[in-house]
Short mmCIF file of C-alpha atoms in Angstrom, two decimals:
data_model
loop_
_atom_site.label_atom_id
_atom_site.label_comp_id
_atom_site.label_asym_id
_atom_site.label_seq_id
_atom_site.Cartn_x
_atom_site.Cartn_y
_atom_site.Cartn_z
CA UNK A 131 -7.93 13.03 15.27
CA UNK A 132 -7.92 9.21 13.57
CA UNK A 133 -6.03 7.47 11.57
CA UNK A 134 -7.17 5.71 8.74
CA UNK A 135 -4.99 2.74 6.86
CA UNK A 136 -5.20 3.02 2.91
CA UNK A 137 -4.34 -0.38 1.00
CA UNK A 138 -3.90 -1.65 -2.16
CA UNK A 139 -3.17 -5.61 -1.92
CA UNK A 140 -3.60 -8.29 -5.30
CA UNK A 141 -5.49 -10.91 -4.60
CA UNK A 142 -4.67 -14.58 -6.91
CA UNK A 143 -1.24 -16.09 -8.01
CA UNK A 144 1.59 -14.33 -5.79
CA UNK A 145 5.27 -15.34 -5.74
CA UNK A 146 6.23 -17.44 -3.54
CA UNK A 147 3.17 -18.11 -1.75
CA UNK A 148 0.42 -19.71 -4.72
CA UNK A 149 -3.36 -18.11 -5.21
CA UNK A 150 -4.66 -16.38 -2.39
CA UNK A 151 -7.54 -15.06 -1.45
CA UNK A 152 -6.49 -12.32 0.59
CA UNK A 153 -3.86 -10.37 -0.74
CA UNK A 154 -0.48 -9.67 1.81
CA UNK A 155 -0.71 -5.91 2.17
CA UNK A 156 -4.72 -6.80 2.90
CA UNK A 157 -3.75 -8.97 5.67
CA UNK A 158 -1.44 -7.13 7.41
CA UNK A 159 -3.60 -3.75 6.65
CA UNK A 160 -5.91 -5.53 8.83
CA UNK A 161 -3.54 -5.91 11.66
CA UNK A 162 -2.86 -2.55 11.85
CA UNK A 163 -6.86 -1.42 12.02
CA UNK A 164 -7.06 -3.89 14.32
CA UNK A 165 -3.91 -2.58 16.65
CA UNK A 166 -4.71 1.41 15.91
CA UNK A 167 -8.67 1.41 16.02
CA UNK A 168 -8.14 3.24 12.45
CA UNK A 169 -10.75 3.22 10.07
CA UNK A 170 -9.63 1.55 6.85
CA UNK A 171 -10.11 1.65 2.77
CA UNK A 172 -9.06 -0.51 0.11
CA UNK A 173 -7.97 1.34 -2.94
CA UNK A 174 -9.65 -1.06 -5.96
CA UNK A 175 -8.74 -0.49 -9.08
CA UNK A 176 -11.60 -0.25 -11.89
CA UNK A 177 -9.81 -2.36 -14.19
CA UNK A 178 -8.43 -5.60 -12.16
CA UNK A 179 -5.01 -6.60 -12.25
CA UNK A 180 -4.18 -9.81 -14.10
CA UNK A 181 -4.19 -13.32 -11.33
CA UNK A 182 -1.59 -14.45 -12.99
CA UNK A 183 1.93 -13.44 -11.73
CA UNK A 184 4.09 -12.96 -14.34
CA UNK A 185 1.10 -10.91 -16.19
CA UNK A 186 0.30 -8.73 -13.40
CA UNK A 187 4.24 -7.91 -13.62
CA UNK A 188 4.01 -7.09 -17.17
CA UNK A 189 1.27 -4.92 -16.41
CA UNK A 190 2.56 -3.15 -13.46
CA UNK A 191 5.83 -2.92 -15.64
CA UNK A 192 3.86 -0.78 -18.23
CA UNK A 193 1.91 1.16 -15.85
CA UNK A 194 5.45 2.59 -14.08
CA UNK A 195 7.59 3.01 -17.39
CA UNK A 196 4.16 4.29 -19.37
CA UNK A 197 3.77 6.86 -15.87
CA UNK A 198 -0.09 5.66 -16.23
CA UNK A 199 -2.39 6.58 -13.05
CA UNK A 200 -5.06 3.85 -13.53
CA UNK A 201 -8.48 4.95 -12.07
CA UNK A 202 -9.73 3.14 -8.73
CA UNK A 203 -13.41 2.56 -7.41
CA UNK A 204 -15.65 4.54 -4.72
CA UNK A 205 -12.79 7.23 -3.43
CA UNK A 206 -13.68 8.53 -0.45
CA UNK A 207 -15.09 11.60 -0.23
CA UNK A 208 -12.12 13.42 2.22
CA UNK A 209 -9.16 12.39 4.68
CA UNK A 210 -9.47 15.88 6.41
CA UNK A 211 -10.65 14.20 9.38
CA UNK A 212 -7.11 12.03 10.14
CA UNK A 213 -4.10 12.89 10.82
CA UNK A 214 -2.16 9.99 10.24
CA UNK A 215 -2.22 7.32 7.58
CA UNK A 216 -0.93 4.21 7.12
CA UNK A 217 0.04 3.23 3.57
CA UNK A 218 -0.21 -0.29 2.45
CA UNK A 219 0.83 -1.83 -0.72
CA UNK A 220 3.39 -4.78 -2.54
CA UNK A 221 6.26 -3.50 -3.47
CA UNK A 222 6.59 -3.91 -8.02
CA UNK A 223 9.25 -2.93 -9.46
CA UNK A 224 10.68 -1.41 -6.63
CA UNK A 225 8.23 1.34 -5.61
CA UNK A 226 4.38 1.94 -4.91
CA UNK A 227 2.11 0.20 -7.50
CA UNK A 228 0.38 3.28 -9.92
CA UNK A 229 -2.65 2.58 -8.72
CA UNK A 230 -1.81 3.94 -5.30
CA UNK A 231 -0.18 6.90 -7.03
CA UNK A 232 -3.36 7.22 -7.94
CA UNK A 233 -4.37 7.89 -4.93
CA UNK A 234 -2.14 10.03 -3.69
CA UNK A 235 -2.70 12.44 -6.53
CA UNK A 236 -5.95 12.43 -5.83
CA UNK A 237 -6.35 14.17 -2.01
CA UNK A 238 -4.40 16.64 -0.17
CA UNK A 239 -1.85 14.93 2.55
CA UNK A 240 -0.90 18.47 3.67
CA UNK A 241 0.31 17.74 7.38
CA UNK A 242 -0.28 14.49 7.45
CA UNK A 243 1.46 11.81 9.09
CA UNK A 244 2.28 8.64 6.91
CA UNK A 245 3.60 5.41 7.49
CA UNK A 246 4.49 3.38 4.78
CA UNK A 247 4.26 -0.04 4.83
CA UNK A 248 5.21 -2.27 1.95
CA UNK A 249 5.37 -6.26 1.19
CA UNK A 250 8.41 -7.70 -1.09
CA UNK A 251 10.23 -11.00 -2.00
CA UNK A 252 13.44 -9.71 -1.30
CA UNK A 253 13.63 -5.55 -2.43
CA UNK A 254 12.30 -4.06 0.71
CA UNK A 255 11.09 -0.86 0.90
CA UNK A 256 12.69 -0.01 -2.60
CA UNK A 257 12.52 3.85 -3.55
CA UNK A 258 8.90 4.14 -2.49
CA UNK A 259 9.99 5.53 0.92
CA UNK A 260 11.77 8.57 -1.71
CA UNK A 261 9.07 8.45 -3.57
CA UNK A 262 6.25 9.73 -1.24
CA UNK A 263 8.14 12.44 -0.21
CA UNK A 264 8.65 13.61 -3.57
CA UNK A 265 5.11 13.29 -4.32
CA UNK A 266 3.99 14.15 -0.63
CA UNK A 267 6.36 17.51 0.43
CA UNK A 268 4.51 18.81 2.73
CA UNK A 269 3.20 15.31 4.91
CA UNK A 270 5.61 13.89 7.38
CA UNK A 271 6.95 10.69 5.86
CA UNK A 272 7.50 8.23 8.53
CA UNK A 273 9.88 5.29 8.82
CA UNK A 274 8.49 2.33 6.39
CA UNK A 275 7.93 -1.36 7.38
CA UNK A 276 8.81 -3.92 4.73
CA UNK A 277 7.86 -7.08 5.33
CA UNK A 278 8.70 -10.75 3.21
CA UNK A 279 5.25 -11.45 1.69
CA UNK A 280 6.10 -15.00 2.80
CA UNK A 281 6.26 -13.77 6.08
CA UNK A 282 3.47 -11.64 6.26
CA UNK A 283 0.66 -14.09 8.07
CA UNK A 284 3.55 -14.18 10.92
CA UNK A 285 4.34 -11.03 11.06
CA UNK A 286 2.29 -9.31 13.78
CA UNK A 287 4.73 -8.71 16.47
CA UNK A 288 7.01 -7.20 14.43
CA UNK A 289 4.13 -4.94 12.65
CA UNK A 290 3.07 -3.67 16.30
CA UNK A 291 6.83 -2.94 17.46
CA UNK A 292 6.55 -0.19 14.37
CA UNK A 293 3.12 0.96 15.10
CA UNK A 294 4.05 2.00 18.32
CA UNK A 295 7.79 3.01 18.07
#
């Protein structure tokens, strides 16, 4: 079997860091296709997030009190064919953006392996660790990584120690 790593990473104003063009969870998402040989797939919302910060915040702010699942682009068709899959995203308001819930709702993780990975300015992991396995019962939830988004373009020795432990 294969794994595949899922993503969901904002690309413009972040905190901390200014505009970029390639979103934290993005970059290290790449690392770990990179270290695993897994394929990979960006979730993209149909409606794009807000580049400015503090709007984006507002926005993901309505999204988790409102319980809104907003709609991404080109799914893919099935993850029957892996067996493990690493989970990418930033950390808002203390838990997987809706988007990815999205996803999640969308195929069956029955027996799957995931491993979590999240970026944050200071919260961690939050309760999105709880989270998948209240949405996700019957997948093995794995240990998460969190890593600083200011630390995430030197984080690759760190994000292989986890791969592999």
């Amino acid at each position: 079997m294969k794994s595949l790593v899922v993503f969901f990473s904002r690309r413009g104003e972040n905190y901390a860091v200014g505009n970029v063009k390639e979103g934290n969870a993005e970059h290290i998402a790449k690392i770990i296709e990179k270290l695993t040989d897994a394929d990979i797939y960006e979730i993209i919302p149909i409606k794009e997030y807000a580049r400015d910060y503090v709007a984006c915040t507002q926005e993901a702010m309505d999204e988790l009190k409102n319980q809104k699942r907003p709609e991404f682009k080109n799914p893919i068709a099935s993850i029957d064919g892996y067996d493990t899959i690493y989970l990418c995203y930033p950390n808002w308001w203390g838990t997987y953006p809706r988007v990815v819930a999205s996803f999640l709702e969308k195929y069956d993780f029955n027996g799957k392996i995931v491993k979590p990975m999240c970026t944050h300015e200071g919260s961690g992991m939050g309760s999105s660790e709880r989270e998948l396995k209240q949405t996700l019962p019957n997948s093995f939830i794995k240990r998460g990584l969190a890593i600083k988004g200011t630390n995430a373009h030197m984080s690759d020795k760190e994000i292989e120690r986890w791969i592999f432990e």
